Tab-separated table of C-alpha atoms in Angstrom:
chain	number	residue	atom	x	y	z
N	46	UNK	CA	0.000	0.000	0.000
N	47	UNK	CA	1.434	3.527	-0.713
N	48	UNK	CA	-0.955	4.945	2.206
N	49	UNK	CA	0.691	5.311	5.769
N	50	UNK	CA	-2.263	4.429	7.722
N	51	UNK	CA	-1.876	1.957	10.518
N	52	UNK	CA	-5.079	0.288	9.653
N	53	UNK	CA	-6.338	-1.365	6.477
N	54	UNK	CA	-9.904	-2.678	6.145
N	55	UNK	CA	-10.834	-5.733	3.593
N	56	UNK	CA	-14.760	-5.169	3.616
N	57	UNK	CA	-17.947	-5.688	1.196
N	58	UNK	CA	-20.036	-3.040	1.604
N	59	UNK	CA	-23.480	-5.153	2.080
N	60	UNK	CA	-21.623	-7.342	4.764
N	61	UNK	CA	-22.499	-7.341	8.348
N	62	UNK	CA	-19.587	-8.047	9.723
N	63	UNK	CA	-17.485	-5.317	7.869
N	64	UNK	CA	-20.296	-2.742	8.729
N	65	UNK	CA	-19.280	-3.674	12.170
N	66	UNK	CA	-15.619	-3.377	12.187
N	67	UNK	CA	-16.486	0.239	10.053
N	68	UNK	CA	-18.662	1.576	12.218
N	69	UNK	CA	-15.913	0.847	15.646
N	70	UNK	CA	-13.352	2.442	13.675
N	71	UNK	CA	-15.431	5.629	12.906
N	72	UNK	CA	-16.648	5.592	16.864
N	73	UNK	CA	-12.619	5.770	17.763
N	74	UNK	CA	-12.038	8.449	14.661
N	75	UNK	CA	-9.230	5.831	13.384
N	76	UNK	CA	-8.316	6.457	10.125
N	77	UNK	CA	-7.970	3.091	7.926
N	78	UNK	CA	-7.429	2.083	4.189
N	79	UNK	CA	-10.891	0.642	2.784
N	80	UNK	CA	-10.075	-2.264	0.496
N	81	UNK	CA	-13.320	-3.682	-1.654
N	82	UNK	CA	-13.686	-7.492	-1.149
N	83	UNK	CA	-16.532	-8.373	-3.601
N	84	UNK	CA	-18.257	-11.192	-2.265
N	85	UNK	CA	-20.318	-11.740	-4.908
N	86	UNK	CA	-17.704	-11.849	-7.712
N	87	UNK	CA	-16.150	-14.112	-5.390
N	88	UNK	CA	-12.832	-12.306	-4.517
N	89	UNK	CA	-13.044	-13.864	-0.558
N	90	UNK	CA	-12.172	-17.062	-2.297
N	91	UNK	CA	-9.246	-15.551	-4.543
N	92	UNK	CA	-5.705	-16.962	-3.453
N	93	UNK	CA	-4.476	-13.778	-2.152
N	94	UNK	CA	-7.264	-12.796	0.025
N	95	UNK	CA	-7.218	-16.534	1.323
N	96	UNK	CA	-3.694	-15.596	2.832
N	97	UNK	CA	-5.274	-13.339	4.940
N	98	UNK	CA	-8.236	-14.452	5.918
N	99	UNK	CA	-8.101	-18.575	6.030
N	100	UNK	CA	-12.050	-18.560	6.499
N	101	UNK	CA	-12.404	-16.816	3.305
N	102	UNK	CA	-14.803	-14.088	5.146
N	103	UNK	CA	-14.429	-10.715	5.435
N	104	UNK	CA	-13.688	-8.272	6.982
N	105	UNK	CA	-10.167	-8.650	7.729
N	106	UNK	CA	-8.325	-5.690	9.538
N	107	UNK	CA	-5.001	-5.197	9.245
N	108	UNK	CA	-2.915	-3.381	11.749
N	109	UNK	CA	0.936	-2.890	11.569
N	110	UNK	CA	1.004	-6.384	9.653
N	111	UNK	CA	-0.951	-7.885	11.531
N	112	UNK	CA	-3.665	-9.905	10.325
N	113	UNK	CA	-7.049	-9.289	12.744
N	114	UNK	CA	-10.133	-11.632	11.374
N	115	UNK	CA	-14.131	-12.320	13.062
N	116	UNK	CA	-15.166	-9.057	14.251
N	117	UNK	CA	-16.255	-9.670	17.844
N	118	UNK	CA	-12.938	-10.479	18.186
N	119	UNK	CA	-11.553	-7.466	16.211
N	120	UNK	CA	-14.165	-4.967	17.948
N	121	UNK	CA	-12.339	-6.324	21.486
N	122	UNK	CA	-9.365	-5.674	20.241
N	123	UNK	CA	-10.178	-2.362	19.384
N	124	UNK	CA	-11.832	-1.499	22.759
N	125	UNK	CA	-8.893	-2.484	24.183
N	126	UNK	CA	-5.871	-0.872	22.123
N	127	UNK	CA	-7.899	2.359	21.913
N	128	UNK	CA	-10.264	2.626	24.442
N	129	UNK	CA	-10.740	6.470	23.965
N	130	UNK	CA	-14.744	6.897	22.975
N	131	UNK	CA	-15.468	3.426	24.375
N	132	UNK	CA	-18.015	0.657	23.179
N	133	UNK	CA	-18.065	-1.411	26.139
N	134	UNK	CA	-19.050	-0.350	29.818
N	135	UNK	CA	-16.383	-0.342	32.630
N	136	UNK	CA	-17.647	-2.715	35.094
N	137	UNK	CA	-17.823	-6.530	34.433
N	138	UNK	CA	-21.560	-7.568	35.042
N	139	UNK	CA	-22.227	-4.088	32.450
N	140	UNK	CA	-19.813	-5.581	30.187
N	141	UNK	CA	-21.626	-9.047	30.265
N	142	UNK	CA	-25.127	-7.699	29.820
N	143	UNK	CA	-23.430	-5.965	26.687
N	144	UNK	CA	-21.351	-8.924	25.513
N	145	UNK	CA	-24.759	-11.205	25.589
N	146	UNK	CA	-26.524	-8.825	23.806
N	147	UNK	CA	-24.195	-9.188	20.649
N	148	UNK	CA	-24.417	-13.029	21.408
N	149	UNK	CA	-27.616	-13.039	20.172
N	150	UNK	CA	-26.635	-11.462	17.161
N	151	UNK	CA	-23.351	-12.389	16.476
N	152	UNK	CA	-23.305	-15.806	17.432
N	153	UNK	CA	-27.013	-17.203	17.035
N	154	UNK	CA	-28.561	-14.845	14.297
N	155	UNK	CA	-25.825	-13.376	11.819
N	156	UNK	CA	-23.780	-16.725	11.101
N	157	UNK	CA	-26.686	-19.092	10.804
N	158	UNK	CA	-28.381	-16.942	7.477
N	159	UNK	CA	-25.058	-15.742	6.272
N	160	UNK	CA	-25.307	-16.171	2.202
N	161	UNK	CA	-23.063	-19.416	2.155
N	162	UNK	CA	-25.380	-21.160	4.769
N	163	UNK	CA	-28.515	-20.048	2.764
N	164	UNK	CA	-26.688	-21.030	0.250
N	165	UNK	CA	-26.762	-24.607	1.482
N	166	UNK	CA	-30.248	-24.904	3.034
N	167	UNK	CA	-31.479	-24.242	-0.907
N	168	UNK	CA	-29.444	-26.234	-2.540
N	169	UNK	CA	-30.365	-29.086	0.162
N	170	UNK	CA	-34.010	-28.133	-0.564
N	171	UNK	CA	-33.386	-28.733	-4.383
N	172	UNK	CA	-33.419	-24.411	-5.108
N	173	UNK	CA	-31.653	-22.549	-6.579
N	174	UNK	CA	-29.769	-19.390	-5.334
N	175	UNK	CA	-30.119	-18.479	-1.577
N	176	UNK	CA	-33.029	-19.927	0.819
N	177	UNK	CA	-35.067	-16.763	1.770
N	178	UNK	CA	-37.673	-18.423	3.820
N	179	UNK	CA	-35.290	-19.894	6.199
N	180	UNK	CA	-33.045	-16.457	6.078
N	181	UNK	CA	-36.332	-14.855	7.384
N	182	UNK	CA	-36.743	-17.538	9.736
N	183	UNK	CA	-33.632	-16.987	10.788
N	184	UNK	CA	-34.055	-13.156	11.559
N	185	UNK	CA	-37.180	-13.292	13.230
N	186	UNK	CA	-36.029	-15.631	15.925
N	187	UNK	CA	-32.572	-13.637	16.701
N	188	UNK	CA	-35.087	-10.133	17.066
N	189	UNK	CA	-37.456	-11.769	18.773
N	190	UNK	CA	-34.571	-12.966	21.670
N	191	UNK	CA	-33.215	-9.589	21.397
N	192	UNK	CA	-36.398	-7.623	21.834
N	193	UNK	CA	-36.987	-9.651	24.778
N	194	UNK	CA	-33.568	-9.593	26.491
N	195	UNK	CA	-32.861	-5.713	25.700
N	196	UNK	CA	-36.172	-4.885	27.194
N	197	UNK	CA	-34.512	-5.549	30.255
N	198	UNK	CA	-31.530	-3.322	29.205
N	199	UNK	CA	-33.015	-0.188	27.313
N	200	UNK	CA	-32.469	3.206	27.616
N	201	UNK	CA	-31.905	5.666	24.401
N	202	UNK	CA	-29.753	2.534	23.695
N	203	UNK	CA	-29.301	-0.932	23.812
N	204	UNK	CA	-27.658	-0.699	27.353
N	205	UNK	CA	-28.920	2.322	28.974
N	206	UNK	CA	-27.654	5.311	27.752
N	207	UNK	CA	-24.278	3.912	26.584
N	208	UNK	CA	-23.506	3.812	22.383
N	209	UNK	CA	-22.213	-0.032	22.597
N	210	UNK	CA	-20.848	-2.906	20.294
N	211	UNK	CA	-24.694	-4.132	20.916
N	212	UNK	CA	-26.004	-1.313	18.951
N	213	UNK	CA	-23.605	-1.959	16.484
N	214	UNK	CA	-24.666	-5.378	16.213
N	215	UNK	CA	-27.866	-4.435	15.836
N	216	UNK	CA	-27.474	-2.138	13.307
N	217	UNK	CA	-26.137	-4.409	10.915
N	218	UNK	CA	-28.678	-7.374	11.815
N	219	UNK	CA	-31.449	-4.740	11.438
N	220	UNK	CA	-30.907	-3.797	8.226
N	221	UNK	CA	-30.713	-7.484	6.771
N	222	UNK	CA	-33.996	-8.285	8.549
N	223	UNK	CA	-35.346	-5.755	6.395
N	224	UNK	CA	-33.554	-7.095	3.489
N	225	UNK	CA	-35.520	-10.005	3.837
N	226	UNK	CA	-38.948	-8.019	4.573
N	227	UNK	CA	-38.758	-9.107	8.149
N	228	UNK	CA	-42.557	-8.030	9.678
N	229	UNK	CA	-40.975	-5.326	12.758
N	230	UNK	CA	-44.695	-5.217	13.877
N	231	UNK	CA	-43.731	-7.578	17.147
N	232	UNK	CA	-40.161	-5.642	17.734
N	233	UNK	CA	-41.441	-2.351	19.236
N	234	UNK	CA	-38.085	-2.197	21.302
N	235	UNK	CA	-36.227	-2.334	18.573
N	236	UNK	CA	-37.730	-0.078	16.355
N	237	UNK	CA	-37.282	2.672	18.638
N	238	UNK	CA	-33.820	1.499	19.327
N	239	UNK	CA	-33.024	1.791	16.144
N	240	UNK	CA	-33.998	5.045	15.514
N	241	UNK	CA	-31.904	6.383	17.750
N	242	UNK	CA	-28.902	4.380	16.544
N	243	UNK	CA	-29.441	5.155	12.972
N	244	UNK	CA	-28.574	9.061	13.709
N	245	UNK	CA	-25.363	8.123	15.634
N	246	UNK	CA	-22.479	9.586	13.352
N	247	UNK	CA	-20.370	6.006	13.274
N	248	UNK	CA	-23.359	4.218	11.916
N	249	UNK	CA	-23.986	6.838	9.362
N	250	UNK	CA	-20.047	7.009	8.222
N	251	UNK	CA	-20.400	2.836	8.418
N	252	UNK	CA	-24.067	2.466	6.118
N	253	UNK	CA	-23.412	0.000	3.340
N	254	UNK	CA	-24.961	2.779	0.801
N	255	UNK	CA	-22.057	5.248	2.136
N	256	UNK	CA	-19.072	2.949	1.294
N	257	UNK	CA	-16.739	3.112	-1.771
N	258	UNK	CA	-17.747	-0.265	-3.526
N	259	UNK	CA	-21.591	0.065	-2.600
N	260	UNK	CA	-23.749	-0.384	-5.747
N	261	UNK	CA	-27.372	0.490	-6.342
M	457	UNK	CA	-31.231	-22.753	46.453
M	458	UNK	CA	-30.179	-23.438	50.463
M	459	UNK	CA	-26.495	-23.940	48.926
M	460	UNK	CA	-24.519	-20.345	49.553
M	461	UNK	CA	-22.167	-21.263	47.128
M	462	UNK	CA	-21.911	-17.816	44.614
M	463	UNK	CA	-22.542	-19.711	41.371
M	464	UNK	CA	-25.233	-21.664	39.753
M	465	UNK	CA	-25.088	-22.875	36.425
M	466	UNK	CA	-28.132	-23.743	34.653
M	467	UNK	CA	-26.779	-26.333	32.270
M	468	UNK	CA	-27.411	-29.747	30.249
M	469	UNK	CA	-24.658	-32.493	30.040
M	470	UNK	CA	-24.837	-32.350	26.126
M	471	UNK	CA	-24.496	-29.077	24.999
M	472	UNK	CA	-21.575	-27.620	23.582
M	473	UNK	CA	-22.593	-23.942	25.384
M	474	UNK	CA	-22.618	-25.343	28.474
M	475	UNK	CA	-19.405	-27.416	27.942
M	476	UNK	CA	-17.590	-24.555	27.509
M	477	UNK	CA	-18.658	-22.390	31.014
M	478	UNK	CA	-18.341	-25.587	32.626
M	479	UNK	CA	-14.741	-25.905	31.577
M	480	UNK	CA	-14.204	-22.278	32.656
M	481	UNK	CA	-15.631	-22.702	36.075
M	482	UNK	CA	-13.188	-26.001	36.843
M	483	UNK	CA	-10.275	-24.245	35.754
M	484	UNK	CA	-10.432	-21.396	37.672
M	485	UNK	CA	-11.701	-23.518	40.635
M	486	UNK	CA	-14.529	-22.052	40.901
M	487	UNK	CA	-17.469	-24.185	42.803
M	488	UNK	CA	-20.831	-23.997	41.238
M	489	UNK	CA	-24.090	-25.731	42.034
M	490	UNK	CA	-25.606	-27.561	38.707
M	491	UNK	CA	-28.770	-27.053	38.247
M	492	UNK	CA	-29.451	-29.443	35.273
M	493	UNK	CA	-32.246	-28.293	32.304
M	494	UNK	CA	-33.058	-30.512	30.022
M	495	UNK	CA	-33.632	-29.738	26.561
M	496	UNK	CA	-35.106	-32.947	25.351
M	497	UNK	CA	-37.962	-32.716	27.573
M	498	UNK	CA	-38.164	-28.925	26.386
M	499	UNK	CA	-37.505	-27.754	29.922
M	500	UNK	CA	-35.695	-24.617	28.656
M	501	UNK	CA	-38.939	-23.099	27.770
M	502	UNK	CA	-40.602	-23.432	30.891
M	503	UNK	CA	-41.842	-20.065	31.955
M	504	UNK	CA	-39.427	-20.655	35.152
M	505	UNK	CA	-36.484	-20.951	32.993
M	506	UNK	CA	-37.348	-18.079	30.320
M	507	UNK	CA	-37.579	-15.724	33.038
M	508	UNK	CA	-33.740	-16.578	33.557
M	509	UNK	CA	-32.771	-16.830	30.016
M	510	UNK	CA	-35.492	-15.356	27.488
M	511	UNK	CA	-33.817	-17.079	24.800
M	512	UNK	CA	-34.787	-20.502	25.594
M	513	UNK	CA	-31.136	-21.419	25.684
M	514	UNK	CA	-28.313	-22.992	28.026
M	515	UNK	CA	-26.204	-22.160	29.904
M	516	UNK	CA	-27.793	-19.566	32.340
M	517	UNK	CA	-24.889	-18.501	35.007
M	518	UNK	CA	-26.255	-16.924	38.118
M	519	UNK	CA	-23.417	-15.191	40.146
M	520	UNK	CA	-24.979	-13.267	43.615
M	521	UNK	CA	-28.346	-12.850	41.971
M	522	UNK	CA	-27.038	-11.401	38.633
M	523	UNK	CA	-28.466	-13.495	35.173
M	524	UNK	CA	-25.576	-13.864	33.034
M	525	UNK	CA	-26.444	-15.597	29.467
M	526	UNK	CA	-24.487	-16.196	26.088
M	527	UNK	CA	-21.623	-18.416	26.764
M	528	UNK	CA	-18.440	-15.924	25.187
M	529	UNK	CA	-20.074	-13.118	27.378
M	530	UNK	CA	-20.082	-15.524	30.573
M	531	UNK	CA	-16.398	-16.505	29.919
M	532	UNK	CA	-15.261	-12.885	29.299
M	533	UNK	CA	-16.795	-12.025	32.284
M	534	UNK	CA	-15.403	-15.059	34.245
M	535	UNK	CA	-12.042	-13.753	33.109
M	536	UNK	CA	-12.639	-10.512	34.120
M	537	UNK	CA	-14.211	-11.124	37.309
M	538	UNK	CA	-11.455	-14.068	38.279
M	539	UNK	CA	-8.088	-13.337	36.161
M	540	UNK	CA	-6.137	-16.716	37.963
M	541	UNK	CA	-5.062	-19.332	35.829
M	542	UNK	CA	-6.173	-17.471	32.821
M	543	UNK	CA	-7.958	-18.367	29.568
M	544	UNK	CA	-6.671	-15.713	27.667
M	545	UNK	CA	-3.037	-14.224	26.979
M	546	UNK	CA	-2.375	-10.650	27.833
M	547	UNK	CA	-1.853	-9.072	25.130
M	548	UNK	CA	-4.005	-7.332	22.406
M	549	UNK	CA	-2.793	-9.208	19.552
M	550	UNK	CA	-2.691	-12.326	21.200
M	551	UNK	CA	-6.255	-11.537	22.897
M	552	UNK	CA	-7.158	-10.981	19.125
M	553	UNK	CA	-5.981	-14.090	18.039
M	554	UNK	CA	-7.549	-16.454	20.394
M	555	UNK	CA	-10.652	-14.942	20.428
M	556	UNK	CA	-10.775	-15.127	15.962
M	557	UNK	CA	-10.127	-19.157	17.290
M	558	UNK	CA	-13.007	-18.369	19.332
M	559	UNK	CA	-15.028	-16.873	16.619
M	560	UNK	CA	-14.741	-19.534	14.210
M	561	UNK	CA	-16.798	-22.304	16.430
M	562	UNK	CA	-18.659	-20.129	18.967
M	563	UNK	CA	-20.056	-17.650	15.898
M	564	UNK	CA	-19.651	-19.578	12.420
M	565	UNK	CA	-20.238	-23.083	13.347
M	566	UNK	CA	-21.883	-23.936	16.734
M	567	UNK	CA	-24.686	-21.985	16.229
M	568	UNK	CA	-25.778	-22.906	12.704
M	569	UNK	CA	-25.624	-26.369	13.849
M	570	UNK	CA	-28.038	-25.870	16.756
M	571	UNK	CA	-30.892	-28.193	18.131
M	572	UNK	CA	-33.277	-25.742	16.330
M	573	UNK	CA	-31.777	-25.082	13.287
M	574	UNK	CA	-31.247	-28.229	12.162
M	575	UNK	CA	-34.547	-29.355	13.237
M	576	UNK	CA	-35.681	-26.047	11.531
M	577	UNK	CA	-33.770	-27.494	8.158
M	578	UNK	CA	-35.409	-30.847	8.760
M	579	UNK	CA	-38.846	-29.414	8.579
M	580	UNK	CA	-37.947	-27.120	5.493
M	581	UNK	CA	-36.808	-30.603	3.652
M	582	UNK	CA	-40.154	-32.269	4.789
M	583	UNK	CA	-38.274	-34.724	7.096
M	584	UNK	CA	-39.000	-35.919	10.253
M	585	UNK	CA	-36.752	-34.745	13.032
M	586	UNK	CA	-33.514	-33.139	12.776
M	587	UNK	CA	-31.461	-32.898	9.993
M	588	UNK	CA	-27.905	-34.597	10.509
M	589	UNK	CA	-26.439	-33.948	6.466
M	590	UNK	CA	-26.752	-30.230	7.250
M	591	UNK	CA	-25.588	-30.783	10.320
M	592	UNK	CA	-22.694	-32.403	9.028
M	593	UNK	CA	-21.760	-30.212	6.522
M	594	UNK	CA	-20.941	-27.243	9.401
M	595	UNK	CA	-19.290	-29.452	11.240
M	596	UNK	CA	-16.740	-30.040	8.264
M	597	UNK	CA	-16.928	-26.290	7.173
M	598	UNK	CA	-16.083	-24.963	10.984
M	599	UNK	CA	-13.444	-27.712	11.623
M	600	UNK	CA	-12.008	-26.541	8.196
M	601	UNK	CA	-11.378	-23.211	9.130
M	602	UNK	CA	-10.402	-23.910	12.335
M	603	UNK	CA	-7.872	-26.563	11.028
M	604	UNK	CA	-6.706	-24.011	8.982
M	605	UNK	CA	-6.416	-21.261	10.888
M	606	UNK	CA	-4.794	-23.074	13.767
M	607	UNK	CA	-1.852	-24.372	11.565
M	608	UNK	CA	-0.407	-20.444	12.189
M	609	UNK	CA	-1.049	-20.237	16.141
M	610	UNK	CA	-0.908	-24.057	17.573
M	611	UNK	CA	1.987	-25.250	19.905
M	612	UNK	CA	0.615	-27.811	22.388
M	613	UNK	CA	-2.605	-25.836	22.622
M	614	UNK	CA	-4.554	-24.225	19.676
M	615	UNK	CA	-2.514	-20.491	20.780
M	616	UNK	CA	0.900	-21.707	21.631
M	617	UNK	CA	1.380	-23.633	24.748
M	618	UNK	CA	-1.358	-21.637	26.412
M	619	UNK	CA	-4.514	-23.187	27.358
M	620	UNK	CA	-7.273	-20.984	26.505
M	621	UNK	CA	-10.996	-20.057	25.659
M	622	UNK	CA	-10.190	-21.441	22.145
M	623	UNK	CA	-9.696	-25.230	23.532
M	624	UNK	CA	-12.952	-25.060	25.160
M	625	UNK	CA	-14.372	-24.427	22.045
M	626	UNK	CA	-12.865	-26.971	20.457
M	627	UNK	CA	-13.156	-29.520	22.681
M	628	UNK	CA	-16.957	-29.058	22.382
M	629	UNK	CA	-17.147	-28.519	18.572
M	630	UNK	CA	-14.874	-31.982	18.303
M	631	UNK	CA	-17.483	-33.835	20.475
M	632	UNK	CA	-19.568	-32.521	18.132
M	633	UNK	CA	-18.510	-33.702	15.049
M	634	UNK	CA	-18.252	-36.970	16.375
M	635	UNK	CA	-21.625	-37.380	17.191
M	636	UNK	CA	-22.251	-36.495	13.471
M	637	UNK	CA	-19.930	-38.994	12.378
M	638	UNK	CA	-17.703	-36.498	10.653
M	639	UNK	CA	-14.760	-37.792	8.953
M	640	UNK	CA	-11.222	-36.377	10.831
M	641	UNK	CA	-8.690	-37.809	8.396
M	642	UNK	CA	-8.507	-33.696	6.439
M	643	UNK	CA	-7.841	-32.260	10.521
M	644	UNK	CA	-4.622	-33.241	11.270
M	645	UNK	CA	-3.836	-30.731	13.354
M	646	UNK	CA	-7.121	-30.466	15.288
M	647	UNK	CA	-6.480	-34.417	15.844
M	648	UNK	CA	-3.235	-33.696	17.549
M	649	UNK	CA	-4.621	-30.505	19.456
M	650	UNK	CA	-7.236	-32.599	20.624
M	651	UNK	CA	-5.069	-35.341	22.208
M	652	UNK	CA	-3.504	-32.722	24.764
M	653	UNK	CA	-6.914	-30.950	24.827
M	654	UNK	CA	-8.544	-34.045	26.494
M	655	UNK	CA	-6.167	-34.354	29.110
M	656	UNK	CA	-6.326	-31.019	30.644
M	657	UNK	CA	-8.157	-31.841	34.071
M	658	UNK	CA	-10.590	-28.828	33.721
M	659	UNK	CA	-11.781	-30.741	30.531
M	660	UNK	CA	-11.961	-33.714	31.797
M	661	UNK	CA	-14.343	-32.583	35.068
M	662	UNK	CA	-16.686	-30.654	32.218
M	663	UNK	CA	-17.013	-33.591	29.534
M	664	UNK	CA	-20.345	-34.316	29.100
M	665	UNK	CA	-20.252	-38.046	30.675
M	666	UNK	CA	-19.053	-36.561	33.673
M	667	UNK	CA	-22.154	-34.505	34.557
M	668	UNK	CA	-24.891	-35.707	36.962
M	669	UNK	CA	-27.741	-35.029	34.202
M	670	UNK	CA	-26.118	-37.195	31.959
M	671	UNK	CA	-27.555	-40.311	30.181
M	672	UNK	CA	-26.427	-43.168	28.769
């Protein structure tokens, strides 16, 4: 690269995960390198991107040479090599409430309708292209667990009052459910959660229609 | 409970989720009381267990009164709360590193290869049941990218000679993948991991056929 930046990004704009890793680098005002990964052209898969990223996923951040891949583990590291404008809480029970918050999402929602798994339910199911059904499926199980467990958590955000890696989450997840014209009728939480994320500056700067590789 | 031991863990000898807090709580010597729920009889959606863990799901961990859910949040916070004989190394890169290991089973492959899901699959495919191919098939895609991605971090352990959150994982996922008869002749190195993984006493005391819920 002929930039100096410390940080380089290898993102698609429409992924979820790279909107994540974006919008914690915008929160911390870290200046990084965008590099277009286009999923659906199949560049993940290419033999140079497979060097950095085994999994052949994105994102991938890089920092000082350093290859940083899955972003709940890249949005840790972030908190904790810059944890000026923080997106975790200080004390640990705060931090857990927070952490299983972005369970929900990042571990039983996002992963389990992520295109190559839809992928594979239609193809078992004799389709072709991606299974939308169970993608909705999918979506409307992981909001209807968050709804419930952030009612117990909600202020103007997720967790109280705090702008946290939850929000994030749900940013990303939100805008896939309505990708696949997820009903938000039963998510009343959420939909007024989301309002108020959706004017934070980092989630703005982070949209998949604001990146460099985002197409109509 | 008329124990006044701090912990209680809400858990069921089979699942991988609860494996892994188990693990946690023997190697930091914690003592817990077990409080076993179990899923084949559809106990987690009692009304008295959703009020602990609106998700339906194990493990619940209840430390002094507070509900802590999601097993990566419950381990963080067991880390935090109770840094002796650590799960994860000190450093942010290395932090970064284990927890991608982390990433790859408790996010990409665990989940999608949940009770419900692959029930949910069966059902989509008009079969009775749950559906083992599927299953299967993220077993070998997880254990793939795991096998990979450990070939740049393994020692004795999948991060160097440290024991860590990662082993958990994959002591669970390898279980697993057993029960769904996945071939291990393509994961060499998981194979060998997994032979020093098993003898680790905390693993040992958290196996599945150890627990007092389990059956034959």
């Amino acid at each position: 690269m002929s930039s100096d930046k410390e940080f380089t990004l290898y993102s698609y704009w429409r992924s979820g995960t790279s909107w994540r890793v974006r919008a914690a680098l915008h929160h911390k005002n870290i200046d990084f390198d965008y590099v277009a990964v286009n999923l659906v052209k199949g560049e993940q898969r290419s033999a140079e991107y497979l060097e950095k990223n085994p999994s052949g996923l994105v994102p991938t951040l890089v920092h000082r040479g350093v290859l940083l891949t899955q972003s709940p583990a890249i949005l840790e590291y972030l908190e904790e090599i810059h944890p000026e404008n923080p997106l975790l809480p200080k004390d640990p029970v705060s931090r857990a409430k927070v952490r299983a918050l972005v369970g929900i999402i990042a571990c039983d929602t996002h992963p389990v309708q992520n295109l190559s798994i839809i992928k594979e339910v239609a193809r078992l199911r004799g389709k072709e292209g991606v299974d939308t059904e169970f993608a909705k499926w999918v979506n409307v199980r992981g909001l209807t667990a968050y709804e419930k467990a952030v009612g117990q958590t909600m202020g103007k955000y997720s967790f109280g009052d705090e702008f946290t890696i939850a929000d994030i989450c749900l940013a990303a997840q939100f805008y896939n459910a309505n990708r696949f014209e997820v009903d938000l009728t039963p998510f009343p939480n959420i939909v007024k959660l989301m309002k108020e994320i959706n004017e934070v500056p980092c989630i703005k700067k982070s949209h998949p229609s604001a990146q460099p590789d985002a197409t109509a």
